[in-house]
XYZ file of C-alpha atoms in Angstrom:
685
model
C -0.261 -90.982 -56.074
C 1.711 -93.699 -54.159
C 0.507 -94.265 -50.578
C 2.844 -94.146 -47.613
C 2.352 -97.890 -47.049
C 3.116 -98.546 -50.727
C 6.250 -96.445 -50.559
C 7.435 -98.368 -47.459
C 6.751 -101.676 -49.174
C 8.615 -100.621 -52.289
C 11.576 -99.517 -50.164
C 11.597 -102.883 -48.391
C 11.374 -104.722 -51.671
C 14.229 -102.648 -53.062
C 16.344 -103.763 -50.115
C 15.221 -107.361 -50.615
C 16.498 -107.248 -54.220
C 19.928 -105.757 -53.403
C 21.631 -109.091 -52.864
C 22.865 -110.909 -49.749
C 22.948 -108.509 -46.767
C 26.569 -108.679 -45.635
C 27.685 -105.240 -44.416
C 26.472 -105.209 -41.831
C 25.274 -108.758 -41.313
C 21.668 -108.955 -40.133
C 21.109 -109.840 -36.506
C 20.850 -113.580 -35.849
C 17.488 -114.063 -34.178
C 17.422 -117.842 -34.686
C 14.130 -119.653 -34.820
C 11.178 -117.342 -34.283
C 8.707 -118.065 -31.515
C 5.035 -118.391 -32.357
C 5.691 -119.771 -35.881
C 5.304 -123.455 -36.803
C 8.627 -125.124 -37.489
C 9.676 -128.163 -39.509
C 10.504 -131.344 -37.554
C 14.145 -132.009 -36.827
C 15.741 -133.903 -39.748
C 18.045 -136.872 -39.182
C 20.260 -137.132 -42.279
C 22.859 -139.393 -40.645
C 25.843 -137.544 -42.057
C 29.351 -138.844 -41.427
C 31.954 -136.401 -40.037
C 33.366 -135.969 -43.558
C 29.827 -135.289 -44.929
C 29.202 -132.753 -42.122
C 32.338 -130.877 -43.186
C 31.095 -130.944 -46.757
C 27.682 -129.599 -45.793
C 29.270 -126.717 -43.912
C 31.687 -125.969 -46.760
C 28.811 -126.009 -49.263
C 26.790 -123.506 -47.208
C 29.727 -121.148 -46.709
C 30.297 -120.937 -50.479
C 27.666 -118.221 -50.632
C 29.662 -115.873 -48.384
C 32.971 -113.996 -48.634
C 35.862 -115.143 -46.399
C 35.669 -112.253 -43.951
C 32.310 -113.467 -42.528
C 32.853 -117.221 -42.852
C 34.348 -117.725 -39.347
C 31.270 -116.278 -37.657
C 28.785 -118.013 -39.948
C 30.570 -121.356 -39.735
C 29.800 -121.599 -36.029
C 26.126 -120.783 -36.539
C 25.668 -123.074 -39.518
C 27.357 -125.990 -37.695
C 24.948 -125.495 -34.799
C 21.930 -125.460 -37.127
C 23.139 -128.685 -38.733
C 23.512 -130.335 -35.300
C 20.203 -129.060 -33.911
C 17.908 -129.291 -36.949
C 19.629 -131.601 -39.439
C 19.844 -128.850 -42.081
C 21.438 -125.444 -42.601
C 18.541 -123.016 -43.194
C 20.608 -119.888 -42.416
C 18.095 -118.388 -40.013
C 20.180 -115.187 -39.656
C 19.218 -114.309 -43.207
C 15.458 -114.853 -42.842
C 14.103 -111.447 -43.996
C 12.054 -109.309 -41.616
C 9.884 -107.800 -44.325
C 6.255 -108.942 -44.256
C 6.387 -111.919 -46.592
C 3.415 -111.813 -49.001
C 2.569 -111.365 -52.690
C 2.844 -107.596 -53.179
C 1.194 -105.811 -56.130
C 3.355 -106.384 -59.193
C 4.168 -102.706 -59.779
C 5.951 -102.506 -56.418
C 8.735 -104.923 -57.412
C 11.931 -103.253 -58.657
C 12.384 -105.198 -61.898
C 13.312 -104.636 -65.514
C 10.645 -107.037 -66.791
C 7.060 -107.737 -65.867
C 7.816 -111.438 -66.046
C 10.452 -111.191 -63.321
C 8.082 -109.172 -61.108
C 5.382 -111.764 -61.575
C 7.797 -114.516 -60.523
C 8.735 -112.525 -57.400
C 5.025 -112.142 -56.614
C 4.595 -115.896 -56.791
C 7.781 -116.718 -54.745
C 6.732 -114.423 -51.904
C 3.205 -115.904 -51.880
C 4.706 -119.345 -51.334
C 6.507 -117.990 -48.221
C 3.587 -115.933 -46.871
C 3.076 -116.958 -43.214
C -0.654 -117.351 -43.879
C 0.161 -119.737 -46.709
C 3.407 -121.587 -45.863
C 3.404 -124.552 -43.495
C 6.863 -123.859 -42.042
C 7.791 -120.403 -43.391
C 11.141 -119.995 -41.643
C 12.331 -123.341 -43.060
C 11.073 -122.305 -46.515
C 8.498 -125.144 -46.556
C 5.227 -124.277 -48.286
C 3.306 -127.532 -47.741
C 3.488 -131.306 -47.343
C 5.956 -131.204 -44.428
C 9.025 -130.872 -46.690
C 7.954 -129.052 -49.868
C 10.767 -126.506 -50.169
C 10.772 -123.207 -52.038
C 14.506 -122.932 -51.470
C 16.996 -124.972 -49.475
C 18.287 -121.923 -47.522
C 17.797 -118.181 -47.203
C 20.934 -117.253 -49.155
C 19.331 -118.799 -52.208
C 16.208 -116.669 -51.700
C 18.212 -113.411 -51.534
C 20.272 -114.237 -54.597
C 17.235 -115.290 -56.615
C 15.372 -112.092 -55.848
C 18.500 -110.091 -56.814
C 18.940 -111.914 -60.132
C 15.222 -111.445 -60.956
C 15.474 -107.710 -60.322
C 18.346 -107.437 -62.817
C 17.075 -109.860 -65.447
C 16.272 -108.592 -68.966
C 14.148 -110.114 -71.746
C 17.342 -111.564 -73.204
C 18.260 -113.617 -70.139
C 17.073 -116.791 -68.463
C 17.576 -117.573 -64.742
C 18.565 -121.189 -64.175
C 17.665 -122.840 -60.847
C 19.301 -126.080 -59.659
C 17.243 -127.487 -56.749
C 16.868 -124.100 -55.040
C 20.315 -122.850 -56.075
C 20.324 -119.939 -58.537
C 23.064 -120.967 -60.957
C 22.881 -117.625 -62.656
C 21.525 -115.547 -65.489
C 22.327 -116.830 -68.966
C 21.856 -115.167 -72.362
C 18.738 -116.387 -74.193
C 15.973 -114.674 -76.206
C 12.628 -112.976 -75.594
C 10.801 -116.140 -76.734
C 12.628 -118.381 -74.250
C 11.430 -118.983 -70.673
C 12.664 -116.340 -68.221
C 13.156 -119.054 -65.605
C 13.946 -122.772 -65.781
C 13.713 -124.800 -62.576
C 14.756 -128.348 -61.808
C 14.330 -129.901 -58.363
C 15.671 -133.238 -57.156
C 17.028 -134.442 -60.479
C 19.056 -137.243 -58.846
C 20.522 -140.165 -60.836
C 17.825 -142.912 -60.585
C 19.976 -145.479 -58.757
C 20.593 -142.937 -56.006
C 17.073 -141.580 -55.704
C 16.258 -143.247 -52.371
C 14.908 -141.621 -49.212
C 18.115 -142.278 -47.350
C 20.268 -140.704 -50.038
C 17.843 -137.790 -50.302
C 18.172 -136.880 -46.609
C 21.932 -136.740 -47.011
C 21.867 -134.811 -50.270
C 19.416 -132.276 -48.857
C 21.543 -131.836 -45.733
C 24.554 -131.278 -48.026
C 22.602 -128.506 -49.719
C 22.906 -130.028 -53.216
C 19.330 -131.139 -53.912
C 15.845 -130.266 -52.764
C 12.346 -131.721 -52.559
C 10.143 -129.126 -54.233
C 6.912 -131.123 -53.786
C 4.882 -129.857 -56.739
C 3.934 -126.174 -56.664
C 6.220 -125.275 -53.713
C 9.448 -125.512 -55.707
C 7.859 -124.189 -58.922
C 6.533 -121.050 -57.187
C 2.921 -121.745 -58.211
C 1.178 -122.578 -54.931
C -2.031 -120.616 -54.332
C -2.775 -121.679 -50.805
C -5.186 -124.491 -49.908
C -7.813 -123.282 -52.400
C -6.335 -125.587 -55.033
C -6.800 -128.734 -53.026
C -10.201 -127.488 -51.764
C -11.442 -127.555 -55.345
C -9.860 -130.932 -56.049
C -11.393 -132.353 -52.877
C -14.797 -130.885 -53.723
C -14.755 -132.628 -57.097
C -13.382 -135.848 -55.615
C -16.057 -136.062 -52.925
C -18.854 -135.146 -55.365
C -17.731 -137.797 -57.844
C -17.136 -140.350 -55.076
C -20.757 -139.866 -53.945
C -21.939 -140.362 -57.510
C -19.872 -143.501 -58.011
C -20.080 -145.215 -54.596
C -23.374 -143.976 -53.138
C -25.291 -143.205 -56.328
C -26.324 -139.789 -55.059
C -25.904 -136.077 -55.953
C -27.051 -134.704 -52.581
C -24.654 -135.432 -49.710
C -26.863 -134.068 -46.912
C -26.419 -136.259 -43.839
C -23.528 -138.210 -45.328
C -20.301 -138.451 -43.307
C -16.796 -138.070 -44.713
C -13.964 -139.000 -42.322
C -10.321 -138.216 -43.042
C -7.165 -136.797 -41.473
C -4.863 -133.802 -41.849
C -5.374 -130.062 -41.564
C -1.976 -128.929 -42.791
C -0.891 -126.951 -45.832
C -2.782 -129.120 -48.332
C -4.965 -131.312 -46.206
C -6.504 -128.283 -44.438
C -8.685 -127.974 -47.516
C -10.783 -130.993 -46.524
C -12.782 -129.103 -43.916
C -13.847 -126.386 -46.347
C -14.567 -128.916 -49.090
C -16.919 -130.846 -46.833
C -18.951 -127.707 -46.223
C -19.060 -126.770 -49.909
C -20.400 -130.199 -50.969
C -22.905 -130.127 -48.111
C -21.827 -133.175 -46.066
C -20.518 -133.758 -42.565
C -16.722 -133.739 -42.552
C -14.776 -135.055 -39.569
C -11.070 -134.414 -39.835
C -8.459 -135.639 -37.332
C -5.264 -133.643 -36.740
C -2.539 -134.224 -34.141
C -0.985 -130.790 -34.427
C -2.992 -128.261 -32.416
C -1.428 -125.277 -34.205
C -2.770 -126.580 -37.542
C -6.249 -126.968 -36.048
C -6.209 -123.475 -34.551
C -5.028 -121.985 -37.865
C -7.898 -123.571 -39.824
C -10.423 -122.566 -37.108
C -9.236 -118.961 -37.189
C -9.480 -118.935 -40.988
C -13.092 -120.044 -40.684
C -12.412 -123.323 -42.477
C -13.329 -125.436 -39.466
C -16.751 -124.855 -37.926
C -16.112 -126.741 -34.700
C -13.166 -128.328 -32.824
C -13.075 -130.977 -30.104
C -10.393 -133.053 -28.375
C -12.909 -135.519 -26.966
C -13.755 -138.684 -28.909
C -16.986 -139.009 -26.945
C -18.047 -135.532 -27.964
C -16.929 -136.138 -31.542
C -19.155 -139.228 -31.854
C -22.051 -137.516 -30.148
C -21.787 -134.471 -32.439
C -21.481 -136.733 -35.464
C -24.676 -138.597 -34.584
C -26.581 -135.394 -34.068
C -25.409 -133.913 -37.382
C -26.358 -137.088 -39.259
C -29.815 -137.087 -37.743
C -30.467 -133.425 -38.581
C -28.570 -133.581 -41.920
C -26.495 -130.613 -40.889
C -23.605 -129.277 -42.912
C -20.616 -129.513 -40.581
C -16.804 -129.471 -40.545
C -15.584 -130.885 -37.251
C -11.940 -130.960 -36.325
C -10.879 -133.723 -33.937
C -7.660 -132.903 -32.095
C -6.283 -136.386 -31.853
C -4.921 -139.301 -33.873
C -6.925 -140.539 -36.858
C -6.314 -144.173 -35.843
C -8.111 -143.540 -32.539
C -11.031 -142.102 -34.486
C -11.243 -144.999 -36.925
C -11.029 -147.530 -34.112
C -13.786 -145.715 -32.209
C -16.009 -145.883 -35.308
C -15.349 -149.648 -35.440
C -16.291 -149.898 -31.738
C -19.556 -148.058 -32.400
C -20.339 -150.407 -35.298
C -19.557 -153.550 -33.332
C -21.441 -152.510 -30.164
C -24.457 -150.722 -31.600
C -24.612 -152.009 -35.176
C -24.569 -148.401 -36.385
C -22.278 -147.429 -39.257
C -21.515 -143.760 -38.677
C -19.370 -143.067 -41.764
C -20.100 -143.270 -45.497
C -16.900 -142.092 -47.183
C -13.321 -142.010 -46.040
C -9.806 -141.116 -47.111
C -6.513 -139.870 -45.694
C -4.327 -136.833 -46.250
C -1.463 -137.338 -43.827
C 1.860 -136.608 -45.518
C 2.640 -140.295 -46.003
C 5.136 -139.486 -48.737
C 7.356 -138.606 -45.760
C 6.071 -141.000 -43.050
C 9.162 -141.194 -40.850
C 10.015 -137.517 -40.650
C 6.851 -135.836 -39.535
C 4.410 -136.838 -42.283
C 2.614 -139.478 -40.182
C 2.310 -139.529 -36.383
C 1.886 -142.965 -34.739
C -1.148 -143.498 -32.551
C 0.966 -144.867 -29.649
C 2.563 -141.487 -28.945
C 1.465 -137.908 -28.275
C 2.470 -135.273 -30.788
C 5.330 -134.010 -28.580
C 6.516 -137.538 -27.737
C 6.550 -138.424 -31.447
C 8.631 -135.404 -32.357
C 11.191 -136.283 -29.670
C 11.458 -139.952 -30.684
C 11.640 -139.046 -34.383
C 14.802 -137.048 -33.712
C 16.354 -139.211 -30.969
C 15.663 -142.768 -32.239
C 14.571 -142.920 -35.892
C 14.478 -146.754 -36.130
C 12.180 -147.002 -33.076
C 9.988 -144.251 -34.512
C 9.749 -146.060 -37.838
C 8.628 -149.268 -36.091
C 5.826 -147.391 -34.303
C 4.716 -145.693 -37.510
C 4.430 -149.025 -39.320
C 2.565 -150.594 -36.399
C 0.202 -147.628 -36.412
C -0.363 -147.996 -40.158
C -1.300 -151.664 -39.679
C -3.883 -150.664 -37.016
C -5.101 -147.864 -39.260
C -5.801 -150.298 -42.127
C -7.315 -152.930 -39.829
C -9.986 -150.457 -38.689
C -10.736 -149.339 -42.277
C -10.992 -152.943 -43.403
C -13.608 -153.666 -40.730
C -15.742 -150.685 -41.732
C -15.395 -151.524 -45.440
C -17.254 -154.808 -44.858
C -20.327 -152.584 -44.521
C -21.542 -149.887 -46.910
C -18.477 -147.707 -46.361
C -16.119 -146.637 -49.152
C -12.502 -145.646 -48.805
C -9.999 -144.305 -51.345
C -6.337 -143.370 -51.316
C -5.838 -139.654 -51.890
C -2.493 -140.017 -53.666
C -0.414 -139.305 -50.551
C 1.286 -142.775 -50.571
C -0.948 -143.908 -47.702
C -1.703 -147.351 -49.118
C 1.788 -147.700 -50.532
C 3.353 -147.100 -47.082
C 0.721 -149.256 -45.374
C 1.602 -152.056 -47.803
C 5.286 -151.621 -47.045
C 4.415 -151.786 -43.341
C 2.773 -155.182 -43.776
C -0.825 -153.966 -43.544
C -3.592 -156.016 -45.184
C -4.077 -153.906 -48.304
C -3.066 -156.304 -51.050
C -5.429 -156.957 -53.956
C -5.390 -160.480 -55.346
C -4.080 -160.747 -58.920
C -3.550 -157.027 -59.173
C -0.793 -154.984 -60.839
C 1.828 -153.227 -58.688
C -0.124 -149.979 -58.763
C -3.328 -151.516 -57.329
C -4.382 -152.182 -53.736
C -7.537 -153.334 -51.981
C -8.790 -149.740 -52.133
C -8.429 -147.583 -55.271
C -6.568 -144.372 -55.577
C -8.843 -141.455 -56.295
C -7.379 -141.322 -59.805
C -8.235 -144.969 -60.552
C -11.916 -144.761 -59.583
C -12.906 -141.129 -59.259
C -10.761 -138.620 -61.183
C -8.998 -140.732 -63.811
C -11.779 -140.397 -66.384
C -11.690 -136.639 -65.847
C -7.994 -136.518 -66.713
C -8.633 -138.695 -69.778
C -11.098 -136.088 -71.028
C -8.448 -133.377 -70.571
C -9.935 -131.869 -67.401
C -7.479 -130.819 -64.723
C -6.611 -128.085 -62.180
C -6.116 -124.921 -64.200
C -5.450 -121.732 -62.180
C -4.575 -118.059 -62.410
C -3.258 -115.304 -60.143
C -4.139 -111.620 -60.405
C -0.813 -109.836 -59.740
C -2.525 -106.520 -58.913
C -3.615 -108.226 -55.651
C -6.940 -106.462 -56.201
C -10.014 -108.627 -55.344
C -11.946 -106.763 -58.040
C -9.597 -108.113 -60.702
C -10.259 -111.630 -59.403
C -14.014 -110.962 -59.550
C -13.661 -109.969 -63.196
C -11.783 -113.160 -64.028
C -14.451 -115.228 -62.188
C -17.138 -113.642 -64.350
C -15.158 -114.215 -67.521
C -14.522 -117.872 -66.704
C -18.156 -118.451 -65.897
C -19.242 -116.849 -69.171
C -16.791 -118.951 -71.139
C -18.060 -122.208 -69.640
C -21.731 -121.179 -70.016
C -21.145 -120.351 -73.670
C -19.487 -123.715 -74.251
C -22.514 -125.474 -72.778
C -24.895 -123.357 -74.878
C -22.881 -124.216 -78.037
C -23.338 -127.911 -77.247
C -21.041 -130.377 -75.537
C -21.255 -134.045 -74.531
C -23.119 -134.856 -71.367
C -19.944 -135.908 -69.497
C -18.234 -132.601 -70.398
C -21.333 -130.603 -69.490
C -21.367 -132.220 -66.028
C -17.781 -131.081 -65.426
C -18.509 -127.561 -66.686
C -21.557 -127.325 -64.454
C -19.571 -128.499 -61.396
C -17.013 -125.753 -62.091
C -19.567 -123.019 -62.685
C -21.067 -123.922 -59.309
C -17.551 -123.835 -57.812
C -16.789 -120.347 -59.083
C -20.158 -118.992 -57.861
C -19.572 -120.475 -54.415
C -15.889 -119.475 -54.184
C -16.300 -115.882 -53.001
C -18.926 -116.843 -50.429
C -16.596 -119.411 -48.859
C -13.597 -117.027 -48.539
C -11.231 -119.303 -50.378
C -8.491 -116.768 -51.090
C -5.500 -117.213 -48.792
C -2.489 -115.197 -49.930
C -2.523 -114.115 -53.566
C -5.708 -113.232 -55.452
C -6.052 -116.600 -57.185
C -8.651 -118.912 -58.591
C -8.643 -122.537 -59.658
C -11.063 -124.601 -61.681
C -10.972 -127.896 -63.550
C -11.137 -127.326 -67.283
C -10.332 -129.097 -70.515
C -8.181 -127.790 -73.377
C -10.905 -125.719 -75.029
C -11.978 -124.156 -71.746
C -8.406 -123.299 -70.678
C -7.571 -121.616 -73.989
C -10.848 -119.699 -74.099
C -10.497 -118.463 -70.516
C -6.896 -117.417 -71.124
C -7.842 -115.482 -74.258
C -10.735 -113.764 -72.451
C -8.494 -112.723 -69.530
C -5.789 -111.443 -71.852
C -8.273 -109.349 -73.779
C -9.653 -107.922 -70.504
C -6.093 -106.869 -69.551
C -5.673 -105.235 -72.956
C -8.982 -103.385 -72.539
C -8.104 -102.182 -69.031
C -10.868 -104.200 -67.324
C -8.123 -106.027 -65.393
C -5.469 -103.682 -64.004
C -2.289 -105.791 -64.089
C -0.859 -108.978 -65.602
C -2.354 -112.345 -64.716
C -0.248 -115.470 -64.190
C -1.654 -118.662 -65.635
C -0.548 -121.935 -64.118
C -1.846 -125.320 -62.944
C -1.151 -127.900 -60.295
C 1.492 -130.359 -61.464
C -1.189 -132.953 -60.587
C -2.808 -132.636 -63.967
C -3.531 -134.323 -67.278
C 0.024 -134.186 -68.595
C 2.225 -132.816 -65.837
C 2.917 -135.860 -63.718
C 4.030 -139.438 -64.114
C 3.155 -141.084 -60.797
C 2.304 -144.801 -60.833
C 0.520 -144.638 -57.487
C -1.473 -141.509 -58.284
C -1.788 -139.568 -61.549
C -0.918 -142.484 -63.848
C -2.238 -145.264 -61.595
C -5.043 -145.943 -64.051
C -2.648 -146.656 -66.919
C -2.389 -150.426 -67.346
C -0.172 -150.979 -70.381
C 2.954 -151.219 -68.208
C 4.029 -147.614 -68.812
C 2.803 -146.293 -65.448
C 6.399 -146.368 -64.190
C 7.761 -144.403 -67.163
C 8.253 -140.637 -67.016
C 8.339 -139.614 -70.685
C 5.108 -137.666 -70.457
C 6.153 -135.346 -67.636
C 9.577 -134.678 -69.138
C 8.184 -134.037 -72.612
C 5.590 -131.687 -71.084
C 8.299 -129.635 -69.344
C 10.265 -129.320 -72.601
C 7.174 -128.721 -74.748
C 5.892 -125.933 -72.478
C 9.291 -124.251 -72.608
C 9.280 -124.407 -76.438
C 5.751 -123.016 -76.782
C 5.926 -119.810 -74.747
C 5.859 -120.547 -71.011
C 7.309 -117.743 -68.902
C 8.824 -120.323 -66.604
C 8.934 -124.124 -66.375
C 9.801 -126.584 -63.643
C 10.609 -130.295 -63.481
C 10.685 -132.188 -60.147
C 11.562 -135.528 -58.664
C 9.024 -136.260 -55.955
C 5.706 -134.631 -55.112
C 2.585 -135.972 -53.470
C 3.580 -139.628 -53.350
C 7.172 -138.968 -52.409
C 10.805 -138.827 -53.363
C 11.737 -141.304 -56.079
C 8.093 -142.206 -56.702
C 7.129 -139.542 -59.218
C 8.398 -137.103 -61.881
C 6.307 -133.976 -62.309
C 6.435 -130.540 -63.802
C 4.635 -127.230 -64.015
C 4.699 -123.826 -65.638
C 3.882 -120.138 -65.245
C 2.636 -118.065 -68.154
C 2.258 -114.285 -67.761
C -0.662 -112.694 -69.616
C -0.024 -108.993 -70.169
C -2.718 -108.109 -72.697
C -0.406 -108.375 -75.753
C -1.127 -110.333 -78.929
C 2.112 -112.268 -78.232
C 0.730 -113.439 -74.855
C -2.457 -114.651 -76.523
C -0.492 -116.598 -79.130
C 1.650 -118.210 -76.440
C -1.419 -119.157 -74.397
C -3.127 -120.767 -77.367
C -0.074 -122.772 -78.357
C 1.225 -123.749 -74.943
C -2.088 -124.602 -73.255
C -3.132 -126.790 -76.168
C 0.075 -128.832 -75.895
C -0.062 -128.885 -72.105
C -3.348 -130.802 -72.222
C -3.212 -132.804 -75.485
C 0.111 -134.408 -74.541
C -1.463 -136.245 -71.613
C -4.704 -137.092 -73.413
C -2.686 -138.607 -76.289
C -0.640 -140.657 -73.818
C -3.813 -141.953 -72.180
C -5.256 -142.669 -75.585
C -2.217 -144.788 -76.514
C -2.508 -146.710 -73.236
C -6.046 -147.819 -74.265
C -8.383 -145.337 -72.537
C -11.505 -145.057 -74.722
C -12.502 -141.588 -73.462
C -9.016 -140.223 -74.227
C -9.228 -141.857 -77.685
C -12.490 -140.054 -78.350
C -11.175 -136.683 -77.152
C -7.906 -136.854 -79.108
C -9.719 -137.851 -82.297
C -12.050 -134.876 -81.884
C -9.087 -132.580 -81.266
C -7.321 -133.801 -84.419
C -10.434 -133.050 -86.455
C -10.382 -129.459 -85.128
C -6.638 -128.929 -85.518
C -4.970 -130.059 -88.712
C -1.541 -129.553 -87.151
C -2.131 -132.313 -84.605
C -1.396 -135.860 -85.747
C -1.335 -138.552 -83.032
C -0.483 -142.247 -83.335
C -3.703 -144.092 -82.508
C -3.729 -147.602 -81.074
C -5.591 -150.512 -82.700
C -7.707 -152.791 -80.551
C -6.039 -156.071 -79.570
C -8.910 -158.192 -78.290
C -8.141 -161.724 -79.449
C -6.810 -163.255 -76.204
C -6.667 -166.723 -77.799
C -4.333 -165.364 -80.486
C -2.023 -163.963 -77.760
C -1.998 -167.325 -75.935
C -1.311 -169.255 -79.162
C 1.593 -166.997 -80.015
C 3.181 -167.357 -76.606
C 2.757 -171.125 -76.566
C 4.170 -171.723 -80.063
């Protein structure tokens, strides 16, 4: 029997899949009150470019409504720097509905709809009405017309069609085959010589390209749980490397950001058992994390913050403390305490401001209040940029002072050190390569060896939206990893498996699900394949009630070429090459992925990275198991082989072991080149 609420949802979803609502047009309610909104963009369009932006937006609509819409869209462009088409923002509750409620011809299409709507869930998305999931500018679509058309195409799609997406724009359904991906996404594929920030702002305003971040534009975001897990592993491994400890009781981790991704830091601090102090300038973000239970305490007083920090250190409390204020003020106060009392109050530090987008809301300068910064950002971008860069120099100066003591800082892959360097801050490392600074990225020192062993952020989503299904998958994943340990694995692999078993067991207790019923863990190739097979068999047996979507963060072993993050620990000169990410996108599509995505930008910023992701629907069929075995093996071994060729000994060991186990895998192995005198003689001859 279908409940009344289910019937209402299905009716609403049927309407959502019927195409653009034109007769009648929906009421234009503009920007909604009480919802966070994206900062005003300043694309600097010429009059001719403004006309082009308007013409491009009106292409989605028939001539009889263009006169009315042209006035609205022109006003949006003037007020907000982009045409979002607020009139067409749906009034249905935006969330991941159970898969059977979507009016589709294929389960794959329904699963994709489930994932899209999760990315736009108000509890998940950073700026839902601007279609931004996280990172300040990580778009799901460029405008609401694209959303309506995409949902319509998915509802009509058969197993013999593929939906093609150009930077948010649904190009259309094209004939293909059941073995081909149902959806192929590209975001931001701009010709390299034109892939600058300035050009991006114009191209986005014109509606012809889009910054999909990573899992925003590939429809694979699972809320902040993903970055919670990554942060847990990062802090645990940082403590092992820098402090030589397993128990973080009484240790202090200071950082910034409580937004779509960075909000995870508060929860991660509690899970690892330390004291986390997180600065955030946006009060709405603080309140959201406090209401979710991810922040234990909040203060807007630096005096109280320091007092509470001292007390927690003394008692070795587990604490997540949100400071409503600028991170630079907090770092400078910690320096003041050190210089006046001799007391170092912080052990570990990082930063998760959205520094990939520092001049458009990703980083707020210490000299201004939050409101003042938003005003100046829109009214005088050059002046705002100057203040941001001055703030970054102060930011680094404080960190440098603390780092003279037993304090350890790392870059979290958000372009913080890169932008600080560009601002003239003292972060240079003598004799280093372009990808290295005074402080390491977390990939270089903390997580890089994990990637080299094939471990990365594997995830799945239970499309039934039933917590019991998620509990079953948790139990299956735990059993798979425990069996692997019992069968015998290397000590380094066992340590990673144990960390992830602990993570799964703690996950339910810490209420990590926000939005869809999803789980993430770090696993290697063997673990991913075994977990996928176990989940698929459970669906076939009826122990899981609906299909499960497998995915991963683009930030993974093979998915991303990013010289200042994922590939920052590759030193053969190829860190600036993107063959791995592109080959991964193509290889996943050839080996059974339900959908694939390839993006310019993500994490470190536009023009700084190429990355890709996938979705793979498990439905309990033998075909789904075959696809999972084939595709997941490639999806990991591609990156391990690349790291092996670049000279990483752990990757070399893993790829050799994988070749022994799989006769179909043959990888070109590098020979050692250790005779430096020979190199010198050859160059001098």
